[in-house]
mmCIF file of C-alpha atoms in Angstrom:
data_model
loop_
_atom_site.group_PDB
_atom_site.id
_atom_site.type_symbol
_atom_site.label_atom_id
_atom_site.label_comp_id
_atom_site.label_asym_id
_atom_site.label_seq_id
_atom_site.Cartn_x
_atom_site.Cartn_y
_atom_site.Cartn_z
ATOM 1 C CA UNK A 6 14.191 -115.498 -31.581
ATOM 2 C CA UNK A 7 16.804 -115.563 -28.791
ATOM 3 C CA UNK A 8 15.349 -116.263 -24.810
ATOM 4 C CA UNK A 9 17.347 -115.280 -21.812
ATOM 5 C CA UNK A 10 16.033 -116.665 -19.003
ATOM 6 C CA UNK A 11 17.834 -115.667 -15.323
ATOM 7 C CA UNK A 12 16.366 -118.094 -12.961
ATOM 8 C CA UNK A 13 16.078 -117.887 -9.352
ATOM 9 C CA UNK A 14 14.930 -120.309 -6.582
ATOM 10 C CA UNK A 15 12.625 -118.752 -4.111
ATOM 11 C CA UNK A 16 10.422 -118.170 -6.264
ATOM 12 C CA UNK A 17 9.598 -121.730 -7.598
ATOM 13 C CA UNK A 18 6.497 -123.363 -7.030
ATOM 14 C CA UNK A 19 6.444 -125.666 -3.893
ATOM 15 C CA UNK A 20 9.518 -123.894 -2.116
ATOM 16 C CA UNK A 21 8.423 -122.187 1.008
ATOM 17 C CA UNK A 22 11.573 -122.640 3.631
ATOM 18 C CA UNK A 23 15.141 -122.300 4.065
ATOM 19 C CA UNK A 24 15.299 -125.844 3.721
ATOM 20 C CA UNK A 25 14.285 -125.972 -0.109
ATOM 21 C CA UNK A 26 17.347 -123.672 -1.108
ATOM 22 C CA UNK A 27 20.193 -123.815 0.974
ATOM 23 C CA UNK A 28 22.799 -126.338 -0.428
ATOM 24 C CA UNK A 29 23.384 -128.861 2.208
ATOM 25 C CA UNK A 30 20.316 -128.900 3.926
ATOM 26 C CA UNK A 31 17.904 -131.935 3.975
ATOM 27 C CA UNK A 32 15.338 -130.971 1.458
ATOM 28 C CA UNK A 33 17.587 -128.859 -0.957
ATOM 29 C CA UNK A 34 18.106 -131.861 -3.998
ATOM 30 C CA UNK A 35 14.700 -132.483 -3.961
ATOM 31 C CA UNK A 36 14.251 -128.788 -4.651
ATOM 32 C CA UNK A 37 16.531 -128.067 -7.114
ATOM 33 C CA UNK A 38 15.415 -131.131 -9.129
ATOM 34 C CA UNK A 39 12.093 -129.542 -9.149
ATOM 35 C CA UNK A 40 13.588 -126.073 -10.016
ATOM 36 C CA UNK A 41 15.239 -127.926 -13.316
ATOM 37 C CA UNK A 42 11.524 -128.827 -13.616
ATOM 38 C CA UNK A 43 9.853 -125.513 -13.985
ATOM 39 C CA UNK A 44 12.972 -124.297 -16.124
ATOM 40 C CA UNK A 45 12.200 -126.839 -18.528
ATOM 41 C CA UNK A 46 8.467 -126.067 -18.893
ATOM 42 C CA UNK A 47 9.607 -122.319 -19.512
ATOM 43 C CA UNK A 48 12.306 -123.461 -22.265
ATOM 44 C CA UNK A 49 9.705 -126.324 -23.721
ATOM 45 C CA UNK A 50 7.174 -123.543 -24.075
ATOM 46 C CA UNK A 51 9.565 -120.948 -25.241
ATOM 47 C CA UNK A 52 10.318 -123.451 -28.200
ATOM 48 C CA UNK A 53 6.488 -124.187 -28.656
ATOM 49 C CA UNK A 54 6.022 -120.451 -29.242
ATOM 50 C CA UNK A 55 9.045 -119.266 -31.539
ATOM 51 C CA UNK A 56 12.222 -119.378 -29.766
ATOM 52 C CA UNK A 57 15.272 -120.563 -31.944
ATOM 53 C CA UNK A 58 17.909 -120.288 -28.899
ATOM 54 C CA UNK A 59 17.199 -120.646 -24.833
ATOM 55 C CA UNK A 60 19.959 -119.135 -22.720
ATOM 56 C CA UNK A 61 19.319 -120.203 -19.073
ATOM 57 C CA UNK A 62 21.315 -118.372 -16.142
ATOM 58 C CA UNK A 63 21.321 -120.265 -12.855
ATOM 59 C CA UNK A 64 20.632 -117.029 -10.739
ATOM 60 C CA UNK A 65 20.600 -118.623 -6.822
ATOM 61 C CA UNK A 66 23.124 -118.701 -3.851
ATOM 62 C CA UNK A 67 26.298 -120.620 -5.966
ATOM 63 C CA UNK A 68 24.389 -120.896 -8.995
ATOM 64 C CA UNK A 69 24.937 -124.428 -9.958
ATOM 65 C CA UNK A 70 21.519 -125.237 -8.607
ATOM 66 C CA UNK A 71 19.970 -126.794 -11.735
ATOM 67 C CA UNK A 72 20.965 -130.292 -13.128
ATOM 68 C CA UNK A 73 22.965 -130.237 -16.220
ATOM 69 C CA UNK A 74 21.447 -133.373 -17.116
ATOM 70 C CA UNK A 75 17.922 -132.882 -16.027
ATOM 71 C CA UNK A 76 17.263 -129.597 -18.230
ATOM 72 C CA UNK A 77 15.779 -129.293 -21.698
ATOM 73 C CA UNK A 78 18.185 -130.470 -23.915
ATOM 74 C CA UNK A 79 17.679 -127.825 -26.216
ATOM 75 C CA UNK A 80 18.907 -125.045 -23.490
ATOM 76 C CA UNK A 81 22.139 -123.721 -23.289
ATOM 77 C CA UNK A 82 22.961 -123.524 -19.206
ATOM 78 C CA UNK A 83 25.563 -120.961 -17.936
ATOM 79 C CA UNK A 84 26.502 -122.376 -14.437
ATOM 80 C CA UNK A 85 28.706 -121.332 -11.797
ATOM 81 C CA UNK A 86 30.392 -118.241 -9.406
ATOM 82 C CA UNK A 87 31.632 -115.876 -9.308
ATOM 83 C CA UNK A 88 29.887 -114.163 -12.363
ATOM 84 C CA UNK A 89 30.566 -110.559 -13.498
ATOM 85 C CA UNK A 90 26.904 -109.949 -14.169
ATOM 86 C CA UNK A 91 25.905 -112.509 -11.337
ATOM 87 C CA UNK A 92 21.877 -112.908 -12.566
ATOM 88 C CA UNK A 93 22.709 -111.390 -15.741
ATOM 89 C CA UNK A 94 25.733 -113.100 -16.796
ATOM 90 C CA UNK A 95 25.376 -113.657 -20.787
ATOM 91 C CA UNK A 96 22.754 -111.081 -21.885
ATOM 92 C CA UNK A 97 23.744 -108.905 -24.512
ATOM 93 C CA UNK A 98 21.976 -107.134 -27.008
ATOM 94 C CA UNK A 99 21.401 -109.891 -29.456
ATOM 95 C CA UNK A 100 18.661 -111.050 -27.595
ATOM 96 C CA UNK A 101 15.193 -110.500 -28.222
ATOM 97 C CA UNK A 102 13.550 -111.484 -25.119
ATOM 98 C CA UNK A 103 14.189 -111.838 -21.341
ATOM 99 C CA UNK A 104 12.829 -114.310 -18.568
ATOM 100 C CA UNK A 105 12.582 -113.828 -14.828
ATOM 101 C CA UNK A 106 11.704 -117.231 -13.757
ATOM 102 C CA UNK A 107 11.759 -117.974 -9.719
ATOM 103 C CA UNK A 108 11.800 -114.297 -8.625
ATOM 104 C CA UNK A 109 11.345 -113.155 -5.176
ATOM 105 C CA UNK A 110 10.356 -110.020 -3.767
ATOM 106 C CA UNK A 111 12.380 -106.985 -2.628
ATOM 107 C CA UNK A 112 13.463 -106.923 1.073
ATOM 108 C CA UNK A 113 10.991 -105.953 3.802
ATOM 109 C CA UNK A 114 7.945 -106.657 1.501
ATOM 110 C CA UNK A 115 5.081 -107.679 3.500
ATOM 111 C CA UNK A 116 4.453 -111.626 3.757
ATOM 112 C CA UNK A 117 6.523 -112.263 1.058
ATOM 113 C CA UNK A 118 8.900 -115.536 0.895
ATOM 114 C CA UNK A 119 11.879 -115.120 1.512
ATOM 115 C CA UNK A 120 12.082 -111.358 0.631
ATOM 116 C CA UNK A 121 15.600 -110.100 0.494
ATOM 117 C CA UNK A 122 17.676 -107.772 -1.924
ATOM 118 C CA UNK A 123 20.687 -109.878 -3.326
ATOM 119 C CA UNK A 124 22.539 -110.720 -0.096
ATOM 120 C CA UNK A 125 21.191 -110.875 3.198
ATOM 121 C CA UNK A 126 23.310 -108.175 4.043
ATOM 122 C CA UNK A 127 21.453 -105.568 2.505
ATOM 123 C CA UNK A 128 18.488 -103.492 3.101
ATOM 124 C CA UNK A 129 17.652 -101.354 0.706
ATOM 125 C CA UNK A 130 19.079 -100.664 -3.041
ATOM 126 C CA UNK A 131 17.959 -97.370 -4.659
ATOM 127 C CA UNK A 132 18.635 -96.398 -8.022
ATOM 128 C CA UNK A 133 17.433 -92.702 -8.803
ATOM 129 C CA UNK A 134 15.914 -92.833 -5.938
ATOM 130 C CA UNK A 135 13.651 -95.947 -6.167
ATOM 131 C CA UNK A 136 13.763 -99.049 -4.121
ATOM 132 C CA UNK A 137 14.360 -101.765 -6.288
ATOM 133 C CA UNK A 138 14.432 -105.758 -6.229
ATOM 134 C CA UNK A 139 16.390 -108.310 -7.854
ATOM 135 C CA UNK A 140 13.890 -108.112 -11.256
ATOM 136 C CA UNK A 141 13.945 -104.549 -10.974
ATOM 137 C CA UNK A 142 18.078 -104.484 -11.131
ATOM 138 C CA UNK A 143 18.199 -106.972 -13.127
ATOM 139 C CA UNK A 144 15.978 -105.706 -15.683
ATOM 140 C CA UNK A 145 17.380 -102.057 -16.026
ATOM 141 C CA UNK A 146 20.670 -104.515 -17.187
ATOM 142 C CA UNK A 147 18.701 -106.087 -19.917
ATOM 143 C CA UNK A 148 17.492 -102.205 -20.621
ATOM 144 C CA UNK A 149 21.099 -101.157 -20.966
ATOM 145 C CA UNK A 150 21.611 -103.885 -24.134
ATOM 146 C CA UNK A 151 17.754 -102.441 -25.291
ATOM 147 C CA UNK A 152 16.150 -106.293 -24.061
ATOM 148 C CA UNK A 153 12.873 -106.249 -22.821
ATOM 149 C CA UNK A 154 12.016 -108.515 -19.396
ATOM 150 C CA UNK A 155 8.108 -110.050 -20.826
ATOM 151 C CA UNK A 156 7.717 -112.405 -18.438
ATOM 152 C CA UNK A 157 8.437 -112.828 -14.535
ATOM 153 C CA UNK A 158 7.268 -115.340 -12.070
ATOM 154 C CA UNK A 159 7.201 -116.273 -8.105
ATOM 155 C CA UNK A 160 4.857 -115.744 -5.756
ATOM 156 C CA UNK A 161 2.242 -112.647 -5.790
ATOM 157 C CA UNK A 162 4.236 -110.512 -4.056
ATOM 158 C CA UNK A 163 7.162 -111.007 -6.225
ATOM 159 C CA UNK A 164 4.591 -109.898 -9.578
ATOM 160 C CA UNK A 165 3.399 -107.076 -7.324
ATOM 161 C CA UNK A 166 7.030 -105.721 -6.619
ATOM 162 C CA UNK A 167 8.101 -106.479 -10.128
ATOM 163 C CA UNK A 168 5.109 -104.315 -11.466
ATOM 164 C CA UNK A 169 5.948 -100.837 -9.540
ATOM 165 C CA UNK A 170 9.959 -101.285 -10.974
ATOM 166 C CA UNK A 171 9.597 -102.352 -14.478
ATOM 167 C CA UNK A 172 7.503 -102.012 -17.900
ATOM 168 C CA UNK A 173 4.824 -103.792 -18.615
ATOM 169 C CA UNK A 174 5.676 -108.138 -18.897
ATOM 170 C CA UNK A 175 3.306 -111.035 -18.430
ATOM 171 C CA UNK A 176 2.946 -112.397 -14.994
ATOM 172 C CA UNK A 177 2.910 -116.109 -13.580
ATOM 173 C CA UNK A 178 2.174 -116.271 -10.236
ATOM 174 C CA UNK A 179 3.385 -120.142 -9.367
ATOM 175 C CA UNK A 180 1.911 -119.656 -5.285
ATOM 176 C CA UNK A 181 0.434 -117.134 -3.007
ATOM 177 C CA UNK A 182 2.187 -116.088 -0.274
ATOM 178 C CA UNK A 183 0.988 -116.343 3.382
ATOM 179 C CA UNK A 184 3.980 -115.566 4.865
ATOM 180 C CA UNK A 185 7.862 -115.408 4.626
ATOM 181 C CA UNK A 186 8.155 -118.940 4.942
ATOM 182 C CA UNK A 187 4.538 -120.140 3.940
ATOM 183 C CA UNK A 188 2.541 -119.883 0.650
ATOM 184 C CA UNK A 189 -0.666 -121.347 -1.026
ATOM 185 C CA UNK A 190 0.673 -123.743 -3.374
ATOM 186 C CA UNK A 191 -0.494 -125.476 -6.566
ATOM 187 C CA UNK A 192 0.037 -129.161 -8.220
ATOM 188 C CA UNK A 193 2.520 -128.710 -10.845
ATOM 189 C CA UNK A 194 0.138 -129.866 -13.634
ATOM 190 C CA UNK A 195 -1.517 -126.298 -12.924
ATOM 191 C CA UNK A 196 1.679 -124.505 -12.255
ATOM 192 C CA UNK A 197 3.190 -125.380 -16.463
ATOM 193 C CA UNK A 198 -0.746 -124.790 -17.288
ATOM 194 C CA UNK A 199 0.468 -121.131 -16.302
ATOM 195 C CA UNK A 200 3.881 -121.169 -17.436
ATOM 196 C CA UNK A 201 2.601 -122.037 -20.973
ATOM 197 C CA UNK A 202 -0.442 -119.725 -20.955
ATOM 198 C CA UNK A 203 2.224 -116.602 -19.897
ATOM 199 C CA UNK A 204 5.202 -117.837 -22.461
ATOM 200 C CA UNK A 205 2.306 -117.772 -24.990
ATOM 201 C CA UNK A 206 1.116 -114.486 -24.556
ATOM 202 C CA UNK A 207 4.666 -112.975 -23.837
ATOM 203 C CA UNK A 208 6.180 -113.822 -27.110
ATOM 204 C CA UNK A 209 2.651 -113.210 -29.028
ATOM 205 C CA UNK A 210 2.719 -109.873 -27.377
ATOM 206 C CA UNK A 211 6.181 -109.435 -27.811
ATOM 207 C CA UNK A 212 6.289 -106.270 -30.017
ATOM 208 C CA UNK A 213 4.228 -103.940 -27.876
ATOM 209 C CA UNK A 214 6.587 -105.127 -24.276
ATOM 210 C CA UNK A 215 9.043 -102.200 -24.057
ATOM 211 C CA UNK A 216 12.767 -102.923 -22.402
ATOM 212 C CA UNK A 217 13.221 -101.015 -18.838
ATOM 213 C CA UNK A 218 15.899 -98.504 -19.304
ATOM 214 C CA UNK A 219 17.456 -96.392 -16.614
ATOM 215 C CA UNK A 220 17.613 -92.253 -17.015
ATOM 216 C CA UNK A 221 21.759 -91.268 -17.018
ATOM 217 C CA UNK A 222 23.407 -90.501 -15.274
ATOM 218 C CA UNK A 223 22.412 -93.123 -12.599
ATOM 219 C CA UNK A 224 22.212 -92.475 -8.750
ATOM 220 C CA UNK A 225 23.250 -95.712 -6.400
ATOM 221 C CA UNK A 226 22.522 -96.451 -2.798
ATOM 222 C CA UNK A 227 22.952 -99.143 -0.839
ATOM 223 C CA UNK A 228 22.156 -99.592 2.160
ATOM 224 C CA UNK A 229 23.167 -102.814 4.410
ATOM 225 C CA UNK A 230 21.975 -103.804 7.796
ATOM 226 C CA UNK A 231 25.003 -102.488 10.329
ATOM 227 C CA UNK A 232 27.712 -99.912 9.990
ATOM 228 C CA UNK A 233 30.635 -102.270 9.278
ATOM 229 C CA UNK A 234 29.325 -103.283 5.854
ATOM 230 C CA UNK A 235 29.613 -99.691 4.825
ATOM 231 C CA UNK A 236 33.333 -99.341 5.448
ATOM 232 C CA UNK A 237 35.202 -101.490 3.093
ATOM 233 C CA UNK A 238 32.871 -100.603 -0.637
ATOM 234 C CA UNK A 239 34.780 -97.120 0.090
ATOM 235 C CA UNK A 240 37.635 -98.343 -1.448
ATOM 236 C CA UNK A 241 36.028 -98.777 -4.523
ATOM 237 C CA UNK A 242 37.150 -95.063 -6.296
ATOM 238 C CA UNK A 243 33.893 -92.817 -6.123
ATOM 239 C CA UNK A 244 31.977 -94.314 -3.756
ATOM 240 C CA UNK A 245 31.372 -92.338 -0.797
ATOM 241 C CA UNK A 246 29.127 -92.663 2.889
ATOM 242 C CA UNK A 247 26.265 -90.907 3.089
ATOM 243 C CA UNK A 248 25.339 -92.298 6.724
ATOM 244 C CA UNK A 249 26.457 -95.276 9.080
ATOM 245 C CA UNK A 250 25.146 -97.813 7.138
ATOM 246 C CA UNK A 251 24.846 -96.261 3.411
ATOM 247 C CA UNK A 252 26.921 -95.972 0.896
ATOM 248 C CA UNK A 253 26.284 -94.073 -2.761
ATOM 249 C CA UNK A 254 27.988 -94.060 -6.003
ATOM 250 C CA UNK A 255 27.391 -91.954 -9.036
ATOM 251 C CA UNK A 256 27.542 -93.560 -12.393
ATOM 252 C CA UNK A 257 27.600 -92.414 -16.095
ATOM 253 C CA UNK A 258 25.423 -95.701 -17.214
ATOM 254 C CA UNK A 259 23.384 -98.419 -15.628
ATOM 255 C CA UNK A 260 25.777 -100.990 -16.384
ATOM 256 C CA UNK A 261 28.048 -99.204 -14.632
ATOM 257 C CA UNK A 262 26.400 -98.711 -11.589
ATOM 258 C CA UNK A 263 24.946 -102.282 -11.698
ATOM 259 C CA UNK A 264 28.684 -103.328 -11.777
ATOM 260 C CA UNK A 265 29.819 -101.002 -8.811
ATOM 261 C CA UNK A 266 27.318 -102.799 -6.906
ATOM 262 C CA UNK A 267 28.436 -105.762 -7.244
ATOM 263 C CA UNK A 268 31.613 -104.989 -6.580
ATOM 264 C CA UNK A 269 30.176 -103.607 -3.085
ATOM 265 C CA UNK A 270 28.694 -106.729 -2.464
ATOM 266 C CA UNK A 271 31.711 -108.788 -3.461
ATOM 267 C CA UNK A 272 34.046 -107.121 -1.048
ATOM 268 C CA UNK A 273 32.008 -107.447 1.859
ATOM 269 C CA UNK A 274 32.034 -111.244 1.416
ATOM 270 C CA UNK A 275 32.567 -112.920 4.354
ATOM 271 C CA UNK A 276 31.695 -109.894 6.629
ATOM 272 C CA UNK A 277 28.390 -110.065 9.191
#
């Protein structure tokens, strides 16, 4: 049984700030050593419960967050950017099971941490017409190769978003939000208490978890937080403005579409 597991930071038990996941600031190591920390109690209890193969994507800001020499040594880490599937770089259809681990939720959720859509940049995604967060992109690409997401954690907002964009999965809430930069956290004993309770009944349940798979052909819109970021993704053949700040794109697959907006994203970099 093959794992993916696309792992984010904002999301991880203990992190509440700015400070915890921007490289270069004073608290980040500490954070991402404890990020390599939950990872590994998803991977050890992945193993515990069937896995033959973990594949763990480093999903945050530059994604070379976790330590290479921290993490499970049965894990296989893909590390780095840029990545064509950014947060889904190396799924494919021979796996059997997919991980959100360190989600956040969707941007403008209420008292959420950290809420935001990708890049700061934008405010809204739609696909068909539905908002949609990082898990619920992310899982419609694991729908495309017929993978189903079983298992997503963060904060209770995150599980909340998660639940109105994507089939049913197991959820491990790892803190309770307060605010965007506040949340009721847990001793980490208790935290992998959940972790291993969820991978448990993810895996045992994993027949009857259905993959999340977009209707064709698929509808995009973004749209970003001023005018300029609309202007230069019109390059990109096919995509056209619907308003100042908006942008759409119609695409023959989700794949497609996912990959459109990433170009969108990747030629605004730089921009404010």
């Amino acid at each position: 049984m093959r794992i993916f597991i696309s792992a984010d930071m904002e999301g991880i038990c203990g992190v509440v700030n700015l400070q915890h996941v921007d490289p270069g600031t004073k608290d980040y190591e500490r954070f991402r050593k404890m990020m390599t920390r939950e990872v590994n109690a998803f991977v050890e209890a992945a193993f515990e419960f069937g896995a033959t193969e973990v594949v763990v994507n480093d999903s945050h800001a530059n994604m070379d967050n976790i330590l290479i020499e921290e993490l499970h040594p049965k894990a296989t880490l893909i590390s780095g950017s840029p990545k064509p599937l950014s947060m889904m770089q190396g799924i494919d259809e021979t796996f059997d099971a997919v991980f959100f681990v360190g989600y956040h939720a969707r941007t403008g959720t209420v008292d959420a941490i950290m809420d935001h859509t990708f890049a700061g940049r934008v405010f809204c995604v739609k696909v068909n017409g539905k908002p949609l967060s990082e898990a619920g992109l992310n899982a419609r690409v694991a729908g495309f190769f017929s993978v189903p997401v079983v298992l997503v954690s963060g904060d209770d907002k995150t599980i909340a978003c998660a639940k109105e964009e994507i089939n049913e999965f197991v959820p491990v809430v790892v803190k309770e939000a307060v605010g965007r930069y506040a949340a009721k956290v847990y001793p980490f004993e208790v935290v992998k208490e959940r972790i291993k309770n969820g991978v448990k009944q993810a895996l045992m349940n994993l027949k009857n978890l259905k993959p999340t798979v977009e209707k064709e052909p698929v509808h995009l819109e973004i749209t970003f937080i001023n005018s300029s970021l609309a202007e230069l993704p019109c390059l990109i053949p096919g995509v056209e403005r619907k308003d100042a700040k908006t942008i759409v794109y119609t695409a023959s697959n989700y794949l497609e579409a996912y990959k459109v907006f990433r170009a969108c994203l990747a030629i605004n970099a730089g921009l404010k």
